[in-house]
């Protein structure tokens, strides 16, 4: 609900209600989730690399929900018992005309014996459903923590602002 309310808030501020800047949305969502989970910056460093990409609601909503779920997992599970580390979120376009969302941490790691695609976890099931909605591919890298890489095709209405 929080992610969808944030989309609504950003749409009210936008000149074009058909599209929002996914980078701004992601940045606000990251900030609000860090606040909600009382992330201590002395213990968990947040890093972002967010490219300005304008998307429609059909992309922004499931992408925001995906980000919300994966970040929540980082904040709740990656750093038990005062462990320190880093959480990184990246969003960018690729040469293959896809969007790439990376969410990762240097925490305790995703269990080797757990398949995120077939788990009983409602949150990870939701990640799978949202990825399907975006026609996304999900890869999980377990080296040095947990790192999810989600790539999905850009909708025709997607535009980006290249670096100057």
Short mmCIF file of C-alpha atoms in Angstrom, two decimals, residues 51-130:
data_model
loop_
_atom_site.label_atom_id
_atom_site.label_comp_id
_atom_site.label_asym_id
_atom_site.label_seq_id
_atom_site.Cartn_x
_atom_site.Cartn_y
_atom_site.Cartn_z
CA UNK A 51 19.11 6.53 -14.01
CA UNK A 52 16.26 8.88 -14.89
CA UNK A 53 13.71 6.72 -16.70
CA UNK A 54 10.13 7.83 -17.33
CA UNK A 55 7.61 4.99 -17.25
CA UNK A 56 3.87 4.49 -17.23
CA UNK A 57 1.87 3.28 -14.25
CA UNK A 58 1.78 -0.22 -15.72
CA UNK A 59 5.54 -0.39 -15.15
CA UNK A 60 6.00 1.90 -12.14
CA UNK A 61 3.56 0.13 -9.85
CA UNK A 62 4.87 -3.45 -10.12
CA UNK A 63 8.48 -2.21 -10.22
CA UNK A 64 7.93 -0.22 -7.02
CA UNK A 65 6.30 -3.20 -5.33
CA UNK A 66 9.23 -5.42 -6.38
CA UNK A 67 11.71 -2.90 -4.99
CA UNK A 68 9.69 -2.59 -1.80
CA UNK A 69 9.65 -6.34 -1.20
CA UNK A 70 13.34 -6.91 -1.97
CA UNK A 71 14.47 -3.95 0.16
CA UNK A 72 12.25 -5.06 3.01
CA UNK A 73 13.98 -8.46 2.89
CA UNK A 74 17.39 -6.73 3.00
CA UNK A 75 16.48 -4.58 5.98
CA UNK A 76 14.74 -7.37 7.92
CA UNK A 77 16.97 -10.37 7.23
CA UNK A 78 20.40 -9.48 5.80
CA UNK A 79 22.04 -7.99 8.88
CA UNK A 80 21.12 -9.95 12.03
CA UNK A 81 22.55 -9.25 15.47
CA UNK A 82 24.08 -5.87 14.66
CA UNK A 83 25.98 -7.07 11.60
CA UNK A 84 27.19 -4.24 9.35
CA UNK A 85 27.20 -3.99 5.59
CA UNK A 86 25.89 -2.34 2.49
CA UNK A 87 22.58 -2.30 0.58
CA UNK A 88 22.75 -1.26 -3.06
CA UNK A 89 19.99 -0.40 -5.52
CA UNK A 90 20.66 0.34 -9.17
CA UNK A 91 18.26 1.17 -12.00
CA UNK A 92 19.39 1.69 -15.56
CA UNK A 93 18.62 1.03 -19.17
CA UNK A 94 20.67 -1.43 -21.19
CA UNK A 95 21.79 -1.59 -24.80
CA UNK A 96 19.18 -4.33 -25.32
CA UNK A 97 16.37 -1.81 -24.65
CA UNK A 98 15.56 -3.29 -21.26
CA UNK A 99 15.38 -1.84 -17.80
CA UNK A 100 17.60 -3.39 -15.17
CA UNK A 101 16.83 -3.21 -11.46
CA UNK A 102 19.47 -4.52 -9.06
CA UNK A 103 18.80 -4.90 -5.35
CA UNK A 104 21.54 -6.40 -3.25
CA UNK A 105 23.21 -6.51 0.13
CA UNK A 106 26.47 -7.68 1.65
CA UNK A 107 24.67 -9.34 4.54
CA UNK A 108 24.45 -12.93 5.74
CA UNK A 109 23.27 -14.23 2.36
CA UNK A 110 20.28 -16.05 0.94
CA UNK A 111 20.15 -19.68 2.10
CA UNK A 112 21.76 -22.05 -0.42
CA UNK A 113 19.04 -24.64 0.03
CA UNK A 114 16.18 -22.20 -0.69
CA UNK A 115 14.82 -21.62 -4.21
CA UNK A 116 13.24 -18.18 -4.24
CA UNK A 117 10.93 -19.28 -7.09
CA UNK A 118 9.29 -22.08 -5.09
CA UNK A 119 9.40 -20.81 -1.52
CA UNK A 120 6.42 -20.58 0.83
CA UNK A 121 7.35 -16.95 1.53
CA UNK A 122 4.44 -14.74 0.49
CA UNK A 123 6.86 -11.87 -0.21
CA UNK A 124 9.01 -13.88 -2.60
CA UNK A 125 5.89 -15.32 -4.26
CA UNK A 126 4.79 -11.72 -4.81
CA UNK A 127 8.19 -10.95 -6.36
CA UNK A 128 7.60 -13.77 -8.85
CA UNK A 129 4.10 -12.57 -9.73
CA UNK A 130 5.26 -8.97 -10.18
#
